mmCIF file of C-alpha atoms in Angstrom:
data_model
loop_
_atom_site.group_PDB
_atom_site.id
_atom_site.type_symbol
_atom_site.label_atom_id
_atom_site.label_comp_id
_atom_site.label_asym_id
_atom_site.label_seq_id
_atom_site.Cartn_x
_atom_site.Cartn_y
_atom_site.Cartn_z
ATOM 1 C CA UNK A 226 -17.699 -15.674 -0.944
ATOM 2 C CA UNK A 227 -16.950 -13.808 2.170
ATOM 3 C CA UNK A 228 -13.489 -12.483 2.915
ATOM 4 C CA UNK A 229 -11.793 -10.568 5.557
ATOM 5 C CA UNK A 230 -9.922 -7.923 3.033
ATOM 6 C CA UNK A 231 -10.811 -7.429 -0.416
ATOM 7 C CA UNK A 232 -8.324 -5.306 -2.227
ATOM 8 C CA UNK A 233 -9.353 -3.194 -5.269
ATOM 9 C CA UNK A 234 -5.878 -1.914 -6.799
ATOM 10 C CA UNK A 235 -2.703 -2.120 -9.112
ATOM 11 C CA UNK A 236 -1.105 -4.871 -10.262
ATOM 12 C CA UNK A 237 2.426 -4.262 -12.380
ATOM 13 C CA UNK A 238 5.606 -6.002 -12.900
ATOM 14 C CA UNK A 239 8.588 -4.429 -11.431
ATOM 15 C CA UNK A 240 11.783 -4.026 -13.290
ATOM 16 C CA UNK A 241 14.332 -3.548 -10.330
ATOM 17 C CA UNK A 242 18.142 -1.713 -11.120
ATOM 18 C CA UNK A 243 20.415 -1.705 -8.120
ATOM 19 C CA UNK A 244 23.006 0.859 -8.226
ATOM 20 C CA UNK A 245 25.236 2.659 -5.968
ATOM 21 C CA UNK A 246 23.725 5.783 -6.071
ATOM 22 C CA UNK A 247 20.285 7.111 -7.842
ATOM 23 C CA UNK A 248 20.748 9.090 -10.753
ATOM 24 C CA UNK A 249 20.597 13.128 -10.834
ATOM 25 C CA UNK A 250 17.803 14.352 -13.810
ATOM 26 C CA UNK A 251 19.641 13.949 -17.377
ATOM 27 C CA UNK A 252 22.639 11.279 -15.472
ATOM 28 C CA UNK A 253 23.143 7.829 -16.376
ATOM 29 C CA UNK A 254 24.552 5.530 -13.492
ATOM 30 C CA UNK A 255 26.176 2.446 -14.387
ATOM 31 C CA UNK A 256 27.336 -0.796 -13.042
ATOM 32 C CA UNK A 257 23.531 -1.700 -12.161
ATOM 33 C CA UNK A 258 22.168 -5.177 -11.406
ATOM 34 C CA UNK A 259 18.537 -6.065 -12.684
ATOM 35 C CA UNK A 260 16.074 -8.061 -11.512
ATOM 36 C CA UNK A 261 12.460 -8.927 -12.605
ATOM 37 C CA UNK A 262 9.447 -8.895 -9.983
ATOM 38 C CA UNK A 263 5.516 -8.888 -9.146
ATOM 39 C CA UNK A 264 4.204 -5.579 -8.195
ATOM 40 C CA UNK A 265 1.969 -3.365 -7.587
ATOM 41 C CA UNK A 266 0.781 -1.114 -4.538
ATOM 42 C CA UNK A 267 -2.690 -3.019 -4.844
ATOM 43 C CA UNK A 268 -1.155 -7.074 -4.991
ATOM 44 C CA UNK A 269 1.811 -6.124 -2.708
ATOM 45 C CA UNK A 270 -1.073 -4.923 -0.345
ATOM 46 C CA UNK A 271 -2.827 -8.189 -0.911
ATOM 47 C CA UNK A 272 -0.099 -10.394 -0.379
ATOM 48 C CA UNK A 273 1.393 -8.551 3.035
ATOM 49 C CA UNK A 274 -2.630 -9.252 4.084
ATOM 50 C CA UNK A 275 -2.712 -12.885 2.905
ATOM 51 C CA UNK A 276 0.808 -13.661 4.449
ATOM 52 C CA UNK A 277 -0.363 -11.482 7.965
ATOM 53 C CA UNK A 278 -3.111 -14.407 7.900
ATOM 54 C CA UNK A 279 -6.126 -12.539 6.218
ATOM 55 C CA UNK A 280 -8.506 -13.973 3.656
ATOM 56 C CA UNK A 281 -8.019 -11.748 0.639
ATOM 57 C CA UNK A 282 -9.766 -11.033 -2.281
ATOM 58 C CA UNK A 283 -8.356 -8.674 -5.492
ATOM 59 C CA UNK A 284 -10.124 -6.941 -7.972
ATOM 60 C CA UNK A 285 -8.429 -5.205 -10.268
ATOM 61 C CA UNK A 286 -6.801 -5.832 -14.090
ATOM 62 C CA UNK A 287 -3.966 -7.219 -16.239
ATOM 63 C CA UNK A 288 -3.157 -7.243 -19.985
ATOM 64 C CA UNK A 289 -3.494 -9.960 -21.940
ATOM 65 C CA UNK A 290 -0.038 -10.350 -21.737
ATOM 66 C CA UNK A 291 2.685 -12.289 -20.230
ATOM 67 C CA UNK A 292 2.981 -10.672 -17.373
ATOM 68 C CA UNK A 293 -0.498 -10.005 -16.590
ATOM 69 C CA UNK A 294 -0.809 -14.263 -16.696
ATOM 70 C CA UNK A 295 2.405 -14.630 -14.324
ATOM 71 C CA UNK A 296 0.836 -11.410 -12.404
ATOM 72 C CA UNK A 297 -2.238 -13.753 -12.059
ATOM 73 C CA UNK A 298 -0.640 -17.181 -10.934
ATOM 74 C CA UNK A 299 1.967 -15.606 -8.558
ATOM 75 C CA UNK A 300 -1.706 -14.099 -6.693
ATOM 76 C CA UNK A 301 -3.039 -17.355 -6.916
ATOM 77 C CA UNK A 302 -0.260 -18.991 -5.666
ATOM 78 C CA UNK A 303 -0.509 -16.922 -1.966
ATOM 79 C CA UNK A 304 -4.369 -18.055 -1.860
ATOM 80 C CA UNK A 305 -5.331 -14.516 -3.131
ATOM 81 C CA UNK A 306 -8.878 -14.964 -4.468
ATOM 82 C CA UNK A 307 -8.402 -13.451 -8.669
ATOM 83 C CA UNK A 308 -12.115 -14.108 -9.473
ATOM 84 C CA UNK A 309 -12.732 -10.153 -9.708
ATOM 85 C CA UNK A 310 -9.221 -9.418 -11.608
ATOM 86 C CA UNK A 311 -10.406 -9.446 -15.642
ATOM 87 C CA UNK A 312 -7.763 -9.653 -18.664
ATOM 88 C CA UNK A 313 -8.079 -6.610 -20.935
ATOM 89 C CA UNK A 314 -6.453 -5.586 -24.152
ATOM 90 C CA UNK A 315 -2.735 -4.456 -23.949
ATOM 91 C CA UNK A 316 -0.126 -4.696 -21.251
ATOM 92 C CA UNK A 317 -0.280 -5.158 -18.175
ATOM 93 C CA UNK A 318 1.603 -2.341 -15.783
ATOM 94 C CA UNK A 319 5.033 -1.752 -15.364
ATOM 95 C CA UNK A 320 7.574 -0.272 -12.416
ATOM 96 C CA UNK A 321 10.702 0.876 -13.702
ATOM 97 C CA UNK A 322 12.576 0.749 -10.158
ATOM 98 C CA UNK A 323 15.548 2.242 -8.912
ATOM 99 C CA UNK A 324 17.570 1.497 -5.916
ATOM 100 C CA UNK A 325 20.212 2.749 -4.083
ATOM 101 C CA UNK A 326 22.787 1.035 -1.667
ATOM 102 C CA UNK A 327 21.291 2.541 1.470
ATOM 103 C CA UNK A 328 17.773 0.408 -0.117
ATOM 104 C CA UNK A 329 16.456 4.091 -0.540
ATOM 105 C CA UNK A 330 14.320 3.841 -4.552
ATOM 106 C CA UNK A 331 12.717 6.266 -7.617
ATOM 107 C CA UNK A 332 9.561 4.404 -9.389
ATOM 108 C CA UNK A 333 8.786 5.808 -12.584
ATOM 109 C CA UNK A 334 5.095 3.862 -13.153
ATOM 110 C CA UNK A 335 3.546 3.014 -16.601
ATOM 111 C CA UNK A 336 -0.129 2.372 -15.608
ATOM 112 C CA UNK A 337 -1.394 -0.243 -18.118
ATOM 113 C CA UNK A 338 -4.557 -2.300 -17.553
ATOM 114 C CA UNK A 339 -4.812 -0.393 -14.375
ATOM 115 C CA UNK A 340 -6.625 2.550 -15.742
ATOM 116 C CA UNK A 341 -9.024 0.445 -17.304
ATOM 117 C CA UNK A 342 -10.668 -0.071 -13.831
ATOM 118 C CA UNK A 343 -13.862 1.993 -13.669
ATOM 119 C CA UNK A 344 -16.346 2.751 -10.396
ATOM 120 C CA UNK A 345 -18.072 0.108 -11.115
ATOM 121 C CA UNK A 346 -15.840 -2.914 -10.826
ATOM 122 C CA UNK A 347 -15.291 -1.812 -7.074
ATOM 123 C CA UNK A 348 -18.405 -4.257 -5.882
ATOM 124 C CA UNK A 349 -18.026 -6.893 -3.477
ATOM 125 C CA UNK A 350 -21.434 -9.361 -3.208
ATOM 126 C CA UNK A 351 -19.858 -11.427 -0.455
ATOM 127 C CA UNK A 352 -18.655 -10.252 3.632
ATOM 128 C CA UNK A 353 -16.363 -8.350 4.275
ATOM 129 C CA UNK A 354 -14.272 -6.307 7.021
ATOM 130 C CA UNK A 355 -11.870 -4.397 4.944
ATOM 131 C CA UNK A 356 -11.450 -2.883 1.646
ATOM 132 C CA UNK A 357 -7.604 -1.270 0.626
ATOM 133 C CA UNK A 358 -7.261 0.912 -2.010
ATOM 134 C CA UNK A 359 -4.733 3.122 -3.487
ATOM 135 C CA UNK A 360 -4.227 5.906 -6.264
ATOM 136 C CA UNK A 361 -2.272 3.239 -8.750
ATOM 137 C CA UNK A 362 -5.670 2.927 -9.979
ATOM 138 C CA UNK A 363 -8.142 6.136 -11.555
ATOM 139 C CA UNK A 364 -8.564 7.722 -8.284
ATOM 140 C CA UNK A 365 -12.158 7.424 -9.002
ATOM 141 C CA UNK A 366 -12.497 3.772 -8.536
ATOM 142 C CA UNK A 367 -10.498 4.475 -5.472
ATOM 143 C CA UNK A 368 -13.051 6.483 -4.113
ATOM 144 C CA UNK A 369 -15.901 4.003 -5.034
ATOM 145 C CA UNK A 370 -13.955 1.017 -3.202
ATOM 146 C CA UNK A 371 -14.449 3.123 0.124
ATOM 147 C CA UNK A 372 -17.848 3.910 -0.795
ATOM 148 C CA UNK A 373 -18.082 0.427 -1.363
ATOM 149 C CA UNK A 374 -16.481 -0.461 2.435
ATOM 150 C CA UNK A 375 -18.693 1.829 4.369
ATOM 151 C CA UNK A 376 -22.050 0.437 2.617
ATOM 152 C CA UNK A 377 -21.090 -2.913 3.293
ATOM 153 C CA UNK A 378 -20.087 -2.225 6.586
ATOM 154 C CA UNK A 379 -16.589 -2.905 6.339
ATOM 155 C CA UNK A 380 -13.495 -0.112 6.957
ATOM 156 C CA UNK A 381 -12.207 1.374 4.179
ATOM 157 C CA UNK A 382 -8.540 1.820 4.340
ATOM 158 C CA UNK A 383 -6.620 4.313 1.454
ATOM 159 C CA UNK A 384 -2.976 4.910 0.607
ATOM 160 C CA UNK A 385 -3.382 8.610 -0.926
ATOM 161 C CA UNK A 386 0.049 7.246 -3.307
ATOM 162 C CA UNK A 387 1.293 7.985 -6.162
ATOM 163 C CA UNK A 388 0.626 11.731 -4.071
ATOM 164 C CA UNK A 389 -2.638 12.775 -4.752
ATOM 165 C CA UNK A 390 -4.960 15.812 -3.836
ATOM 166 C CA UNK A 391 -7.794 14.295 -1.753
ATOM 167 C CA UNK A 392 -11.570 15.029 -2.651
ATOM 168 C CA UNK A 393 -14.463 16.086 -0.354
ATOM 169 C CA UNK A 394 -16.370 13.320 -1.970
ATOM 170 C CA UNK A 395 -13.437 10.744 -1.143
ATOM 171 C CA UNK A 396 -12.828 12.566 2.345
ATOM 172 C CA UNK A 397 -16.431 11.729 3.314
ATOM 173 C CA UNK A 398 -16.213 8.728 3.629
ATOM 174 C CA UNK A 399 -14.216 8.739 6.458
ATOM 175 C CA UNK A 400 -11.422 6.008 5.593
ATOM 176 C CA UNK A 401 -8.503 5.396 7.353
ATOM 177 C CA UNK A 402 -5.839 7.465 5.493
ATOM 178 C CA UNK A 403 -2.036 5.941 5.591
ATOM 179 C CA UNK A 404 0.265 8.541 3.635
ATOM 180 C CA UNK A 405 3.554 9.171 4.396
ATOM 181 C CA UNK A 406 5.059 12.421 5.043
ATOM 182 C CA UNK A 407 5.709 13.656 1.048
ATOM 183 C CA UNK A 408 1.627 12.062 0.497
ATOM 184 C CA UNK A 409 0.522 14.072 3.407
ATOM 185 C CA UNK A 410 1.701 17.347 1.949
ATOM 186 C CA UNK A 411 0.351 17.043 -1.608
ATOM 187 C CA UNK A 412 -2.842 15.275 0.072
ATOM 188 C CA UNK A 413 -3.904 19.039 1.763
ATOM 189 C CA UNK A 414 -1.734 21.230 -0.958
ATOM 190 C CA UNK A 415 0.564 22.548 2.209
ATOM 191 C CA UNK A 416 4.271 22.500 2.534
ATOM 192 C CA UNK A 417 4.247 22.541 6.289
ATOM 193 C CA UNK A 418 3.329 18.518 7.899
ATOM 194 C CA UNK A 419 1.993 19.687 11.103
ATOM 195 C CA UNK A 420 -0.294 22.400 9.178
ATOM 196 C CA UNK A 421 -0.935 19.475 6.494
ATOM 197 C CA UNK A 422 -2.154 17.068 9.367
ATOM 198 C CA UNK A 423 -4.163 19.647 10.967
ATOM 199 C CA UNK A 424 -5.941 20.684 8.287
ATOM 200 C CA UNK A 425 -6.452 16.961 7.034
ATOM 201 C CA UNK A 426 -8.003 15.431 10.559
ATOM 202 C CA UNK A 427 -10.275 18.895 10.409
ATOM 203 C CA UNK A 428 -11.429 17.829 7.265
ATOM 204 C CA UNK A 429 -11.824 13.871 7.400
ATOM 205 C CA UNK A 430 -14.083 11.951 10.126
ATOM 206 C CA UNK A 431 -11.529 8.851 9.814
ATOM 207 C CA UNK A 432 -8.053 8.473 11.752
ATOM 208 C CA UNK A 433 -4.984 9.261 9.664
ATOM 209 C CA UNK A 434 -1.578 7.225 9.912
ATOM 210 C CA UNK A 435 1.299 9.002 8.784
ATOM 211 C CA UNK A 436 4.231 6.702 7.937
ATOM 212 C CA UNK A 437 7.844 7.461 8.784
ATOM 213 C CA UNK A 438 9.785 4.534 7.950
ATOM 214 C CA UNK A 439 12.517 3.477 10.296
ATOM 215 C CA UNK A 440 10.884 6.570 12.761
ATOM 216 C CA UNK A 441 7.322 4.157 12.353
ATOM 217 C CA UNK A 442 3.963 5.630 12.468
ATOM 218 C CA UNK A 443 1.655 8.851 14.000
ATOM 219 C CA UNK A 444 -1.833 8.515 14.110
ATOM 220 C CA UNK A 445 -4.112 11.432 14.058
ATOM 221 C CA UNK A 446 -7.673 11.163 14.822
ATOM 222 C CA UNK A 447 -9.443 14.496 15.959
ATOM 223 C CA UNK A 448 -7.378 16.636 18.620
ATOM 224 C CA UNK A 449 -5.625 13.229 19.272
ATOM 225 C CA UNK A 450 -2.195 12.744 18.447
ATOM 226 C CA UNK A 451 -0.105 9.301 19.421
ATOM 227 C CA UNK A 452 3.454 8.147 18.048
ATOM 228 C CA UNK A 453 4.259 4.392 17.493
ATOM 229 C CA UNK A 454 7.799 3.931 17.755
ATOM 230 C CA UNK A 455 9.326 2.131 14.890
ATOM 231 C CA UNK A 456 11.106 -1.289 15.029
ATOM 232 C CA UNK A 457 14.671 -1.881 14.097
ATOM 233 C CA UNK A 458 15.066 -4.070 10.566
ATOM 234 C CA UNK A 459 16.766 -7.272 10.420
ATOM 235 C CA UNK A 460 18.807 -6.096 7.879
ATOM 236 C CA UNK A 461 18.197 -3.222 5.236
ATOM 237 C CA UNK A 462 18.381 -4.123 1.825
ATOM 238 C CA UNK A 463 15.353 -2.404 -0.534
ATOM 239 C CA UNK A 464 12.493 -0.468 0.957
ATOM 240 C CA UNK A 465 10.275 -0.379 -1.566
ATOM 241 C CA UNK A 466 7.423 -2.088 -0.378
ATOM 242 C CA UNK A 467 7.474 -1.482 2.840
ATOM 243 C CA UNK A 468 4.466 0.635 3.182
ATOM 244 C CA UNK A 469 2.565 -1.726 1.442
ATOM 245 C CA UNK A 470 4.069 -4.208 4.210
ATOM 246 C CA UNK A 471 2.394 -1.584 7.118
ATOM 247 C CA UNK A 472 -1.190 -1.690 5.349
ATOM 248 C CA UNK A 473 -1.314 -4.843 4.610
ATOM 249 C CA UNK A 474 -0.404 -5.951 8.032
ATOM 250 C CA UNK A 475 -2.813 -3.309 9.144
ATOM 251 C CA UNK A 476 -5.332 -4.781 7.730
ATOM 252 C CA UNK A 477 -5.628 -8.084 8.825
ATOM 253 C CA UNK A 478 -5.117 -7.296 12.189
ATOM 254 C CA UNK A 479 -7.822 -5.302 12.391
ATOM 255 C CA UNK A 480 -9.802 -7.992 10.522
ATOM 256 C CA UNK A 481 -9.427 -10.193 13.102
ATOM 257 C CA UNK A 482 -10.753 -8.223 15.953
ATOM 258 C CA UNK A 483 -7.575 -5.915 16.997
ATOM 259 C CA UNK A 484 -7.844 -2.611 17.930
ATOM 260 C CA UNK A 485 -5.878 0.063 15.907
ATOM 261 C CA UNK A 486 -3.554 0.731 17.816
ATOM 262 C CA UNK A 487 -2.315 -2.835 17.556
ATOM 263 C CA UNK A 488 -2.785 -2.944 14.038
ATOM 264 C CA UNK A 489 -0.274 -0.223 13.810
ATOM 265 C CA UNK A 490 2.304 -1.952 15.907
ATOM 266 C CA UNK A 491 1.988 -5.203 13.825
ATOM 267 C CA UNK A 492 2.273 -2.568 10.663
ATOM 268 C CA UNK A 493 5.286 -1.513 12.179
ATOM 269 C CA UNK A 494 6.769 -4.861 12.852
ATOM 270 C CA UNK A 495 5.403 -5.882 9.452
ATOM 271 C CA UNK A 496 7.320 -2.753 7.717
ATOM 272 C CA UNK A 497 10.559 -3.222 9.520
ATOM 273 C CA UNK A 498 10.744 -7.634 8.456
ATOM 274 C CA UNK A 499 9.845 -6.182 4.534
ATOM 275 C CA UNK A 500 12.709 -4.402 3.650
ATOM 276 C CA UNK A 501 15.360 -7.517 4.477
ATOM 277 C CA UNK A 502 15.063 -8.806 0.720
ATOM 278 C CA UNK A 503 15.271 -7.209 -2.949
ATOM 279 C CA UNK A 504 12.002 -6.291 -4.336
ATOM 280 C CA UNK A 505 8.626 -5.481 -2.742
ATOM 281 C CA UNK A 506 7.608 -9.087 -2.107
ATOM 282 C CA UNK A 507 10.264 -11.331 -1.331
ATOM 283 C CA UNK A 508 10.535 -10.484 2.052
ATOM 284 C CA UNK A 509 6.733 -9.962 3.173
ATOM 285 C CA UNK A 510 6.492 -11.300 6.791
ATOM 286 C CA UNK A 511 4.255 -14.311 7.504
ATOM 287 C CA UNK A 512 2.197 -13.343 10.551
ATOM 288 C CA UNK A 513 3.766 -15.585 13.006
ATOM 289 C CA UNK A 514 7.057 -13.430 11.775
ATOM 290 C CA UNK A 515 5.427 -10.137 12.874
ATOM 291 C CA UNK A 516 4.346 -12.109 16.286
ATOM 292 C CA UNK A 517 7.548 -12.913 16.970
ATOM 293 C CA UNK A 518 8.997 -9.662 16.407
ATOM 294 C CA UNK A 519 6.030 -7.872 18.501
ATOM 295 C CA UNK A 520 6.909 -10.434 21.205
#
């Protein structure tokens, strides 16, 4: 089967508390409301894709659980392609979420199925034009799905998150890298973001896209540096999921023939719509959405 973006990544549950305020280490908060929803860096990145109007394909893993069957149908159910995503032994991943009343969030991540995934279930047999990945997964099979993007032709895209020191191996491959500002800093192992970004274009080939939420985006690519001005939210109720919003967004419009640096405005736009509703679904913009708010 060919597909424009085939997504080899997490998929958890996410147990959401809302809260005034987030808790200080050893502090419990109360007065809380909970709520129960899909997750994942990897299926929130295929959804924001599939909703931005991409074909999208995930491989990746559940338990035999539950939630890894409701994981499964909810995918299904946004004409995600699950062919590639196996059932293993034990549960599937979990998200214990935080959120404050400004939408700001702590994830505290119990990996599950995910790190079953090995190197070699990051193959693709049909077309392609982009393959996501993230570090929610063994950050080996990350580094496989861009080896597996460049020798099918496609561009590899990588969210260095949870933060993650980046190998040479995974660095020459020459993906685009989208961290945010914290990601960037652990990425290069410097305190200083300028330095970080310096030293991180100097040693990748690929652009990077450093994320600054409401602030939007920088790309790096070289000597080259060029800021995309952020769009103001609707309304701002929960960001998580609102970089996944940005690369998933990314990612199909480069898939359909757009040049980066319109990708990154409809990642932008795409980012801004996402954090409007609680959880890091719900409010994933449609692609006529992010039109109309580019327009």
């Amino acid at each position: 089967m060919d597909v424009d973006v085939v997504v080899v990544g997490s998929i958890n549950v996410d147990l959401v508390v809302h809260a005034e305020r987030l808790p200080r280490p050893g502090e419990t908060v109360q007065g809380g409301r909970f709520e129960q929803h899909f997750g994942g860096k990897g299926a929130n990145q295929a959804v924001a894709a599939a909703r931005a109007g991409a074909r999208v394909a995930m491989i990746g893993a559940v338990g035999d659980d539950a939630n890894g069957a409701a994981s499964l149908a909810a995918l299904a159910a946004e004409g995600i392609d699950v062919a590639r995503v196996r059932s293993t032994p034990g549960p599937t991943g979990v998200a214990l979420v935080a959120v404050n009343a400004r939408g700001e969030n702590q994830i505290l991540l119990a990996s599950g199925a995910n790190d079953t995934l090995t190197p070699a279930d990051a193959r693709w047999e049909g077309g392609l034009s982009v393959v996501l990945s993230s570090f929610e997964i063994p950050p080996a099979v990350a580094t496989a799905a861009m080896q597996m993007a460049r020798a099918r032709g496609g561009v590899g895209i990588l969210t260095p998150a949870p933060a993650h020191a980046l190998s040479a191996e995974l660095l020459a491959e020459g993906p685009i890298l989208v961290p945010n500002e914290h990601e960037l800093v652990v990425a290069i192992g410097n305190d200083d973001p300028a330095a970080a970004l310096n030293e991180l274009t100097h040693r990748s080939s690929g652009p990077v896209i450093v994320t600054q939420g409401p602030a939007g985006a920088l790309l790096a690519h070289g000597e080259r540096r060029q800021r995309f001005d952020g769009l103001r939210a609707p309304s701002v109720v929960d960001m998580t999921g609102a970089g996944d919003a940005f690369v998933g967004a990314l990612a199909a419009w480069l898939a359909s023939g757009h040049t980066l640096e319109q990708a990154i405005r409809a990642g932008n736009a795409a980012g801004a719509l996402s954090v409007s509703a609680t959880g890091a679904r719900a409010a994933l913009p449609r692609r006529e959405e992010i039109q109309a708010l580019l327009a």
